[in-house]
Structures are given as structure tokens and as C-alpha cells.
Short mmCIF file of C-alpha atoms in Angstrom, two decimals:
data_model
loop_
_atom_site.label_atom_id
_atom_site.label_comp_id
_atom_site.label_asym_id
_atom_site.label_seq_id
_atom_site.Cartn_x
_atom_site.Cartn_y
_atom_site.Cartn_z
CA MET H 1 0.00 0.00 0.00
CA PRO H 2 1.49 3.40 -0.89
CA PRO H 3 1.87 5.74 2.10
CA ALA H 4 -1.04 8.06 2.96
CA PRO H 5 -0.48 11.66 1.77
CA GLY H 6 0.13 12.89 5.35
CA ASP H 7 2.89 10.35 5.85
CA ARG H 8 4.55 11.08 2.58
CA GLU H 9 6.75 13.98 3.69
CA ALA H 10 7.91 12.22 6.85
CA ARG H 11 8.63 9.07 4.91
CA ARG H 12 10.56 11.03 2.31
CA LYS H 13 12.84 12.33 5.05
CA ASP H 14 13.35 8.79 6.35
CA VAL H 15 14.29 7.66 2.86
CA SER H 16 16.83 10.48 2.47
CA GLU H 17 18.32 9.66 5.87
CA ALA H 18 18.69 6.01 4.88
CA VAL H 19 20.25 6.92 1.52
CA TRP H 20 22.74 9.15 3.35
CA ARG H 21 23.64 6.42 5.85
CA VAL H 22 24.24 3.90 3.07
CA LEU H 23 26.39 6.42 1.16
CA ALA H 24 28.44 7.32 4.24
CA ASP H 25 29.00 3.64 4.95
CA LYS H 26 29.35 2.03 1.52
CA GLY H 27 29.65 4.88 -0.99
CA PHE H 28 27.95 5.04 -4.37
CA GLY H 29 29.46 1.63 -5.15
CA GLY H 30 27.26 0.14 -2.41
CA LEU H 31 24.13 2.21 -3.11
CA THR H 32 21.34 -0.09 -4.27
CA LEU H 33 17.57 -0.21 -3.75
CA ARG H 34 18.19 -3.27 -1.65
CA SER H 35 20.83 -1.70 0.63
CA VAL H 36 18.60 1.33 1.27
CA ALA H 37 15.56 -0.91 1.88
CA THR H 38 17.61 -2.95 4.36
CA ALA H 39 18.80 0.24 6.11
CA MET H 40 15.13 1.28 6.47
CA ASN H 41 13.88 -2.19 7.35
CA VAL H 42 11.31 -2.03 4.53
CA SER H 43 10.80 -4.04 1.36
CA THR H 44 12.48 -3.14 -1.91
CA GLY H 45 8.95 -2.92 -3.35
CA MET H 46 8.02 -0.17 -0.86
CA LEU H 47 11.17 1.77 -1.83
CA MET H 48 10.25 1.55 -5.51
CA HIS H 49 7.36 3.96 -4.83
CA TYR H 50 10.14 6.52 -4.39
CA PHE H 51 12.78 5.24 -6.81
CA PRO H 52 11.41 3.19 -9.70
CA THR H 53 14.98 2.60 -10.93
CA LYS H 54 18.53 2.57 -9.65
CA ARG H 55 19.14 5.62 -11.82
CA ALA H 56 16.43 7.54 -9.92
CA LEU H 57 18.05 6.49 -6.63
CA ILE H 58 21.46 7.74 -7.77
CA ALA H 59 19.96 11.04 -8.98
CA HIS H 60 18.34 11.51 -5.57
CA ALA H 61 21.63 10.68 -3.83
CA LEU H 62 23.52 13.27 -5.89
CA ASP H 63 20.83 15.91 -5.19
CA LEU H 64 21.02 15.10 -1.51
CA LEU H 65 24.81 15.51 -1.56
CA GLU H 66 24.51 18.92 -3.25
CA LYS H 67 21.78 20.00 -0.85
CA ARG H 68 23.54 18.91 2.33
CA THR H 69 26.77 20.49 1.13
CA ALA H 70 25.04 23.80 0.36
CA GLU H 71 23.17 23.77 3.68
CA ARG H 72 26.02 22.68 5.94
CA PRO H 73 26.87 24.98 8.85
CA ARG H 74 29.78 27.27 8.01
CA ARG H 75 32.24 29.38 9.90
CA GLU H 76 31.75 33.11 9.96
CA ARG H 77 33.79 34.60 7.13
CA PRO H 78 36.37 37.19 8.14
CA ALA H 79 35.96 40.19 5.85
CA GLU H 80 38.82 39.56 3.47
CA GLY H 81 42.19 38.15 2.58
CA LEU H 82 43.87 34.91 3.67
CA ALA H 83 41.82 34.67 6.89
CA SER H 84 38.75 34.35 4.71
CA VAL H 85 40.39 31.69 2.53
CA ARG H 86 41.32 29.84 5.70
CA ALA H 87 37.69 29.81 6.89
CA MET H 88 36.50 28.57 3.48
CA LEU H 89 39.00 25.72 3.39
CA LEU H 90 38.36 24.73 7.02
CA ASP H 91 34.69 24.43 6.02
CA ILE H 92 35.72 21.80 3.46
CA LEU H 93 38.06 19.62 5.53
CA PRO H 94 36.79 16.50 7.36
CA LEU H 95 37.19 17.93 10.87
CA THR H 96 33.94 16.56 12.37
CA GLY H 97 31.92 13.40 11.91
CA ASP H 98 29.39 15.15 9.65
CA ASP H 99 32.17 16.72 7.57
CA THR H 100 33.82 13.32 7.27
CA ALA H 101 30.63 11.63 6.03
CA ARG H 102 30.02 14.38 3.49
CA ASN H 103 33.60 14.24 2.18
CA ARG H 104 33.56 10.47 2.03
CA ILE H 105 30.44 10.66 -0.15
CA TRP H 106 31.97 13.32 -2.40
CA VAL H 107 35.13 11.24 -2.93
CA SER H 108 32.92 8.25 -3.66
CA SER H 109 30.96 10.26 -6.25
CA TRP H 110 34.11 10.89 -8.30
CA ASP H 111 34.14 7.31 -9.62
CA LEU H 112 30.57 7.72 -10.81
CA ALA H 113 31.21 11.20 -12.21
CA LEU H 114 34.35 10.22 -14.14
CA ALA H 115 32.37 7.50 -15.93
CA ASP H 116 29.53 9.81 -17.03
CA GLU H 117 30.11 12.75 -19.32
CA GLY H 118 27.30 14.85 -17.90
CA LEU H 119 28.33 14.24 -14.30
CA ALA H 120 32.00 14.88 -15.16
CA THR H 121 31.10 18.25 -16.67
CA GLY H 122 29.04 19.02 -13.57
CA GLN H 123 32.02 18.23 -11.35
CA ALA H 124 34.40 20.30 -13.52
CA ASP H 125 31.94 23.21 -13.23
CA ARG H 126 31.78 22.72 -9.47
CA TYR H 127 35.58 23.02 -9.33
CA THR H 128 35.45 26.14 -11.51
CA ARG H 129 32.90 27.71 -9.14
CA LEU H 130 34.93 26.76 -6.08
CA ARG H 131 38.06 28.39 -7.51
CA ALA H 132 35.99 31.44 -8.51
CA THR H 133 34.69 31.72 -4.94
CA ILE H 134 38.20 31.63 -3.47
CA ARG H 135 39.88 33.84 -6.05
CA PRO H 136 38.56 37.29 -4.98
CA HIS H 137 39.82 36.61 -1.46
CA LEU H 138 43.26 35.83 -2.84
CA GLU H 139 43.13 39.06 -4.86
CA ALA H 140 42.26 40.91 -1.66
CA ALA H 141 45.11 39.12 0.13
CA ARG H 142 47.51 40.27 -2.57
CA ALA H 143 46.25 43.87 -2.27
CA LEU H 144 46.69 43.61 1.51
CA GLY H 145 50.31 42.50 1.07
CA GLU H 146 49.56 39.00 2.40
CA LEU H 147 50.69 37.52 -0.94
CA PRO H 148 53.58 38.56 -3.19
CA THR H 149 52.63 41.14 -5.83
CA THR H 150 53.52 38.53 -8.46
CA ALA H 151 50.96 36.01 -7.12
CA ASP H 152 48.46 34.64 -9.67
CA PRO H 153 45.12 34.37 -7.80
CA GLU H 154 43.56 31.96 -10.33
CA GLN H 155 46.49 29.57 -10.11
CA LEU H 156 46.70 29.91 -6.33
CA ALA H 157 42.99 29.14 -6.04
CA ALA H 158 43.58 25.89 -7.97
CA THR H 159 46.56 25.11 -5.73
CA ALA H 160 44.55 25.78 -2.57
CA VAL H 161 41.72 23.53 -3.77
CA ALA H 162 44.25 20.84 -4.74
CA PHE H 163 45.91 20.96 -1.32
CA THR H 164 42.54 20.83 0.44
CA HIS H 165 41.02 17.95 -1.52
CA GLY H 166 44.25 15.94 -1.41
CA LEU H 167 44.28 16.39 2.36
CA VAL H 168 40.62 15.30 2.49
CA VAL H 169 41.52 12.01 0.81
CA GLN H 170 44.55 11.28 3.01
CA ALA H 171 42.53 12.13 6.15
CA LEU H 172 39.59 9.92 5.12
CA PHE H 173 41.90 6.92 4.80
CA ASP H 174 43.91 7.64 7.94
CA PRO H 175 41.89 9.71 10.41
CA GLY H 176 44.24 8.73 13.25
CA ARG H 177 47.18 10.30 11.43
CA PHE H 178 45.18 13.42 10.50
CA PRO H 179 43.07 14.53 13.47
CA GLU H 180 41.49 17.99 13.41
CA GLY H 181 44.56 19.71 14.88
CA VAL H 182 46.95 18.23 12.30
CA GLN H 183 44.69 19.22 9.40
CA ALA H 184 44.35 22.77 10.74
CA ALA H 185 48.13 23.06 11.31
CA MET H 186 48.82 21.83 7.78
CA LEU H 187 46.37 24.37 6.38
CA ASP H 188 47.91 27.21 8.42
CA ASP H 189 51.43 26.29 7.28
CA PHE H 190 50.26 25.96 3.70
CA LEU H 191 48.68 29.42 3.77
CA ALA H 192 51.74 30.88 5.52
CA SER H 193 53.95 29.45 2.76
CA LEU H 194 52.04 31.52 0.21
CA GLY H 195 53.10 34.71 1.98
CA PRO H 196 55.49 37.27 0.49
CA GLY H 197 58.47 36.02 2.48
CA ARG H 198 59.24 34.22 5.70
CA THR H 199 62.17 34.09 8.06
CA MET A 1 36.24 -25.29 -23.99
CA PRO A 2 38.97 -23.91 -21.72
CA PRO A 3 41.99 -22.47 -23.56
CA ALA A 4 44.88 -24.84 -24.40
CA PRO A 5 47.86 -24.46 -22.03
CA GLY A 6 49.95 -22.72 -24.71
CA ASP A 7 47.26 -20.09 -25.24
CA ARG A 8 46.78 -19.47 -21.59
CA GLU A 9 49.50 -16.88 -21.04
CA ALA A 10 48.59 -14.86 -24.14
CA ARG A 11 44.93 -14.96 -23.19
CA ARG A 12 45.75 -13.86 -19.65
CA LYS A 13 47.42 -10.76 -21.11
CA ASP A 14 44.35 -10.06 -23.26
CA VAL A 15 42.15 -10.35 -20.20
CA SER A 16 44.32 -7.89 -18.25
CA GLU A 17 44.26 -5.45 -21.17
CA ALA A 18 40.47 -5.63 -21.32
CA VAL A 19 40.14 -5.16 -17.56
CA TRP A 20 42.39 -2.10 -17.81
CA ARG A 21 40.36 -0.62 -20.68
CA VAL A 22 37.10 -1.08 -18.78
CA LEU A 23 38.61 0.51 -15.66
CA ALA A 24 40.02 3.48 -17.59
CA ASP A 25 36.65 4.02 -19.23
CA LYS A 26 34.11 3.16 -16.53
CA GLY A 27 36.06 2.82 -13.29
CA PHE A 28 35.50 0.16 -10.64
CA GLY A 29 31.82 1.14 -10.60
CA GLY A 30 31.52 -0.19 -14.17
CA LEU A 31 33.76 -3.23 -13.75
CA THR A 32 31.68 -6.38 -14.20
CA LEU A 33 32.31 -9.79 -15.77
CA ARG A 34 29.89 -8.72 -18.48
CA SER A 35 31.63 -5.41 -19.30
CA VAL A 36 35.03 -7.15 -19.54
CA ALA A 37 33.56 -9.97 -21.66
CA THR A 38 32.01 -7.36 -23.98
CA ALA A 39 35.34 -5.49 -24.24
CA MET A 40 37.00 -8.80 -25.27
CA ASN A 41 34.13 -9.90 -27.48
CA VAL A 42 33.90 -13.22 -25.61
CA SER A 43 31.18 -14.82 -23.52
CA THR A 44 30.83 -14.22 -19.79
CA GLY A 45 31.20 -17.99 -19.44
CA MET A 46 34.65 -17.91 -21.07
CA LEU A 47 35.70 -15.13 -18.70
CA MET A 48 34.61 -17.16 -15.69
CA HIS A 49 37.52 -19.55 -16.37
CA TYR A 50 39.67 -16.64 -15.17
CA PHE A 51 37.36 -14.99 -12.65
CA PRO A 52 34.81 -17.31 -11.06
CA THR A 53 33.36 -14.35 -9.13
CA LYS A 54 33.15 -10.58 -9.29
CA ARG A 55 35.32 -10.52 -6.18
CA ALA A 56 38.08 -12.37 -8.07
CA LEU A 57 37.76 -9.86 -10.92
CA ILE A 58 38.11 -6.90 -8.53
CA ALA A 59 41.12 -8.52 -6.83
CA HIS A 60 42.77 -8.95 -10.22
CA ALA A 61 41.98 -5.33 -11.14
CA LEU A 62 43.56 -4.05 -7.91
CA ASP A 63 46.66 -6.21 -8.47
CA LEU A 64 46.91 -4.91 -12.01
CA LEU A 65 46.70 -1.32 -10.77
CA GLU A 66 49.50 -1.92 -8.25
CA LYS A 67 51.63 -3.70 -10.85
CA ARG A 68 51.21 -1.08 -13.58
CA THR A 69 51.88 1.69 -11.08
CA ALA A 70 55.06 0.00 -9.84
CA GLU A 71 56.26 -0.74 -13.38
CA ARG A 72 55.44 2.62 -14.97
CA PRO A 73 58.31 4.48 -16.63
CA ARG A 74 59.80 7.10 -14.34
CA ARG A 75 61.95 10.15 -14.68
CA GLU A 76 65.57 9.92 -13.68
CA ARG A 77 65.87 11.04 -10.08
CA PRO A 78 68.21 13.96 -9.44
CA ALA A 79 70.47 13.01 -6.55
CA GLU A 80 68.75 14.95 -3.79
CA GLY A 81 66.64 17.78 -2.47
CA LEU A 82 63.64 19.52 -4.01
CA ALA A 83 64.63 18.58 -7.58
CA SER A 84 64.19 14.97 -6.57
CA VAL A 85 60.79 15.67 -4.96
CA ARG A 86 59.80 17.46 -8.16
CA ALA A 87 60.67 14.39 -10.27
CA MET A 88 58.71 12.11 -7.91
CA LEU A 89 55.60 14.30 -8.03
CA LEU A 90 55.78 14.76 -11.81
CA ASP A 91 55.80 10.96 -12.03
CA ILE A 92 52.41 10.96 -10.26
CA LEU A 93 50.58 13.72 -12.16
CA PRO A 94 48.33 12.91 -15.16
CA LEU A 95 50.61 14.49 -17.78
CA THR A 96 50.25 11.80 -20.48
CA GLY A 97 47.43 9.53 -21.62
CA ASP A 98 48.83 6.54 -19.74
CA ASP A 99 49.30 8.62 -16.58
CA THR A 100 45.74 9.88 -16.92
CA ALA A 101 44.27 6.37 -17.23
CA ARG A 102 46.25 5.15 -14.22
CA ASN A 103 45.22 8.13 -12.09
CA ARG A 104 41.61 7.81 -13.16
CA ILE A 105 41.64 4.19 -12.00
CA TRP A 106 43.30 5.08 -8.69
CA VAL A 107 40.69 7.77 -7.98
CA SER A 108 38.00 5.27 -8.88
CA SER A 109 39.47 2.72 -6.46
CA TRP A 110 38.99 5.10 -3.51
CA ASP A 111 35.23 4.49 -3.43
CA LEU A 112 35.81 0.75 -3.22
CA ALA A 113 38.63 1.13 -0.69
CA LEU A 114 36.68 3.44 1.64
CA ALA A 115 33.90 0.82 1.85
CA ASP A 116 36.21 -2.09 2.77
CA GLU A 117 38.25 -2.08 5.95
CA GLY A 118 41.09 -4.18 4.52
CA LEU A 119 41.36 -2.09 1.36
CA ALA A 120 41.16 1.15 3.37
CA THR A 121 44.05 0.01 5.55
CA GLY A 122 45.98 -0.90 2.41
CA GLN A 123 45.40 2.56 0.99
CA ALA A 124 46.37 4.25 4.28
CA ASP A 125 49.60 2.18 4.25
CA ARG A 126 50.22 3.19 0.64
CA TYR A 127 49.97 6.85 1.67
CA THR A 128 52.32 6.23 4.59
CA ARG A 129 54.86 4.64 2.24
CA LEU A 130 54.52 7.49 -0.27
CA ARG A 131 55.19 10.09 2.43
CA ALA A 132 58.11 8.00 3.71
CA THR A 133 59.60 7.91 0.20
CA ILE A 134 59.37 11.69 -0.17
CA ARG A 135 60.47 12.60 3.33
CA PRO A 136 64.26 11.90 3.09
CA HIS A 137 64.42 14.16 0.03
CA LEU A 138 62.75 16.94 2.03
CA GLU A 139 65.25 16.36 4.84
CA ALA A 140 68.05 16.66 2.28
CA ALA A 141 66.42 19.82 0.90
CA ARG A 142 66.38 21.31 4.38
CA ALA A 143 70.06 20.41 4.89
CA LEU A 144 70.84 22.02 1.52
CA GLY A 145 69.09 25.24 2.58
CA GLU A 146 66.28 24.74 0.06
CA LEU A 147 63.76 24.67 2.92
CA PRO A 148 63.67 26.77 6.09
CA THR A 149 65.51 25.19 9.03
CA THR A 150 62.15 25.06 10.83
CA ALA A 151 60.53 22.90 8.11
CA ASP A 152 58.91 19.65 9.28
CA PRO A 153 59.69 17.06 6.56
CA GLU A 154 56.94 14.64 7.65
CA GLN A 155 54.27 17.34 7.52
CA LEU A 156 55.63 18.75 4.28
CA ALA A 157 55.55 15.27 2.72
CA ALA A 158 51.84 15.04 3.61
CA THR A 159 51.28 18.53 2.18
CA ALA A 160 53.12 17.66 -1.05
CA VAL A 161 51.07 14.47 -1.47
CA ALA A 162 47.86 16.41 -0.73
CA PHE A 163 48.70 19.07 -3.32
CA THR A 164 49.58 16.43 -5.91
CA HIS A 165 46.54 14.19 -5.47
CA GLY A 166 44.17 17.17 -5.30
CA LEU A 167 45.66 18.42 -8.55
CA VAL A 168 45.23 14.93 -10.04
CA VAL A 169 41.49 15.05 -9.31
CA GLN A 170 40.96 18.57 -10.69
CA ALA A 171 42.97 17.71 -13.82
CA LEU A 172 41.04 14.47 -14.43
CA PHE A 173 37.76 16.38 -14.43
CA ASP A 174 39.02 19.32 -16.47
CA PRO A 175 41.99 18.30 -18.65
CA GLY A 176 41.49 21.38 -20.85
CA ARG A 177 42.03 23.68 -17.87
CA PHE A 178 45.02 21.67 -16.61
CA PRO A 179 47.24 20.67 -19.55
CA GLU A 180 50.73 19.36 -18.83
CA GLY A 181 52.31 22.84 -18.75
CA VAL A 182 49.81 24.19 -16.21
CA GLN A 183 50.27 21.19 -13.92
CA ALA A 184 54.06 21.51 -14.10
CA ALA A 185 53.92 25.27 -13.46
CA MET A 186 51.65 24.74 -10.45
CA LEU A 187 54.05 22.13 -9.08
CA ASP A 188 57.06 24.40 -9.58
CA ASP A 189 55.34 27.32 -7.86
CA PHE A 190 54.18 25.05 -5.05
CA LEU A 191 57.73 23.78 -4.46
CA ALA A 192 59.14 27.31 -4.71
CA SER A 193 56.66 28.45 -2.05
CA LEU A 194 58.19 25.95 0.39
CA GLY A 195 61.56 27.71 0.08
CA PRO A 196 63.19 29.67 2.88
CA GLY A 197 62.13 33.04 1.45
CA ARG A 198 61.30 34.57 -1.88
CA THR A 199 61.54 38.02 -3.35
#
């Protein structure tokens, strides 16, 4: 029996929660109608009211990942310069349990995205937007004298994103080696290294 | 009919080639007995002489990835210091077609590895070994005055690996934005930023 209209919204939330738990645990490689049904303790048939196909399930999972990433709590942004870049990159790193689950699901999505032209373009665009979000703060940092006058903000934005996502992957595989304090110290040293000169 | 003993070795090579092509194209998410059989234009039944289960196929694919990574052509290593680190990191980046396929398969393997405790430990150990390989060259660089005396080679090795793998991922999704020259320039600027002071 399909759920009554009043139950529908509540049930939809339960389904999304179960999809998220499966993704955090098994990644997209382990996301099936059956694994989500098991996580919810319902039949696969019940779940097919929501996702008639595996493709629909994956589309929902990707939407959920976008939504939860957009809606995640963020640090207050200092007005400008490297302090602002620092806050943005700290908001990406897997410093808490929730951040770790979200990052683990993003890393998992790369396999899927690399195999699908549309998803790959979407991910390339996401990277372009992320660099574009960071870049003005690097320009401000240069104007403030926090970066050398010769610094290239577009290239530095790509380098900062590279450093951050590469640290995400290492930390996901070895959380004991990369606790919150180590990640933050690495980020601070990385940002300091961009400065106009050190002693 | 199973292959005659004399054919076996040649056929084994064909199978590995087909597995590699499927991985480079579709990743571990698209690796099935059926997709490999289709790539070889043979029946799934024939392929099951080599891989009785999907698990056996995945194990072979992971072995192949390790083997091809270990056996890849590498740049001559300058004797010591940052030039040596540069050569090691250039050997990782997706600068050629072969490098790109190998990196694409590694990134794909992360989803699988994060979902399996044994594989995750293997990947964490791989990262530990990679940092340990880079670290003595950073120590030499510090002794040569290429790094500040306060530099922490273990942390810098983690930072260098983070930068490199994060650049791998961005370049895989957007090869047009990150051609060989851009990747090399980013690496050079990254290494220069580690120096004891710039003007």
C-alpha cells in the first residue's frame, strides 16, 4: 500500500536519511535499492514507490549531496584576505563526523562522475565555481600585502583547492594520522607558505 | 572449452588489457564480468575460467593497478633535495594519456577502498609509504638550505602528497584547464613556495 499523503513527507525524510547512511557507509558503489531498503527495514517494493529505478536512486543521492553540502553549517567569514580563505578551506576539511561523512560521499561520487560525461562536466563546473569563490579573497590578500605582488590568484585558487582535496583524501583513509589539529596546522602552514616572504 | 595451455599466457594478457580498458573508461563502478567480456568480445562464461566471481575480478583489477603503477616508466631522479621531490611528483601527475588512465583508476578505487576495511588500511599504508619515500628528500632539501631550518619534513611530505593528489582530481575532471604545462607550473610554484624566502 502506498503511504497516505500525510505520511509522505515524513517518509521522504526517512528515505533520504537512509540513503545518506548507506552512502556514508558504503559509498555510491554500495548504493542499491536493496541496501537502502535494508537500512530502512522495509521491502524493496516499498522503496520503488520513491525510486522506480537505480538511476532515480542515484539522482536523488547526488541531489542530496549537493543539498547537504550547500546547507552545511559554516564558519563566519572574516571580511577579506587569507583569513577568509582559511575559513572557506576549514569548512571543506573533514574535521567533524558530519564533515567526514560528506567528504567520504563526495570522494565516492568521483568514480561515478568520471564515468559519465554529464556528471564529469558538472564536477568540472563545481571546481570552476569553487576556484571562482576563493579567487577574490586571494586578490584581496595580494592587495593587503599577504601575498607577493607577483601572485596569480587563479592559479593559487587551484593550488589551494588541490591541497585541500588531497588532504581530504589522506585524512579519510587515515583519520588517526590526521586529526582535526593536524589538518588545521597543515592548512595554516600551507597558507603561511604563500606569503610574500618568511624568516 | 577452456583455452589450451599454450594459449593461456597470451589470453591472460588479453584479459588484463580488457580489464584495464574497462577501468580506464568506466572505473571500478563499471567493472563487471559482463563489461570485460564485452570489451573482449567473448562470452561471460569464457571469462569465468579466469574470474569465477566478481570478487576475483576486482582482486585482479587491484593487483593490475598496483603492478602497472610499480612498473610505470619514471623520470631519472636527481640526486637529492627539491629537484628529486619534483621528479617524484611529476611521475604521479596525469601528464600523459597513460598517466591519466592510471590516475583515473586510482581515484575510482577510492570508493571501493573506503567501503572495505582491509582495502582502506591498504590505501592508508600506501599513503604512509609514499610520504616516507618523499620525506628523506625533504630532509636533504632542508640540509641544503632549500627549505627553512624550521621545516617539518613529515608534515611537508603530507602537504606535497595532498597538493599532488588534489591536482590529479581537478585535472582528471578538467583536462582542458590543466594541460601538462599548467600542472608543471603549479608544481614548480608550489615547491618554490616551500623555500626559505622569496623576493
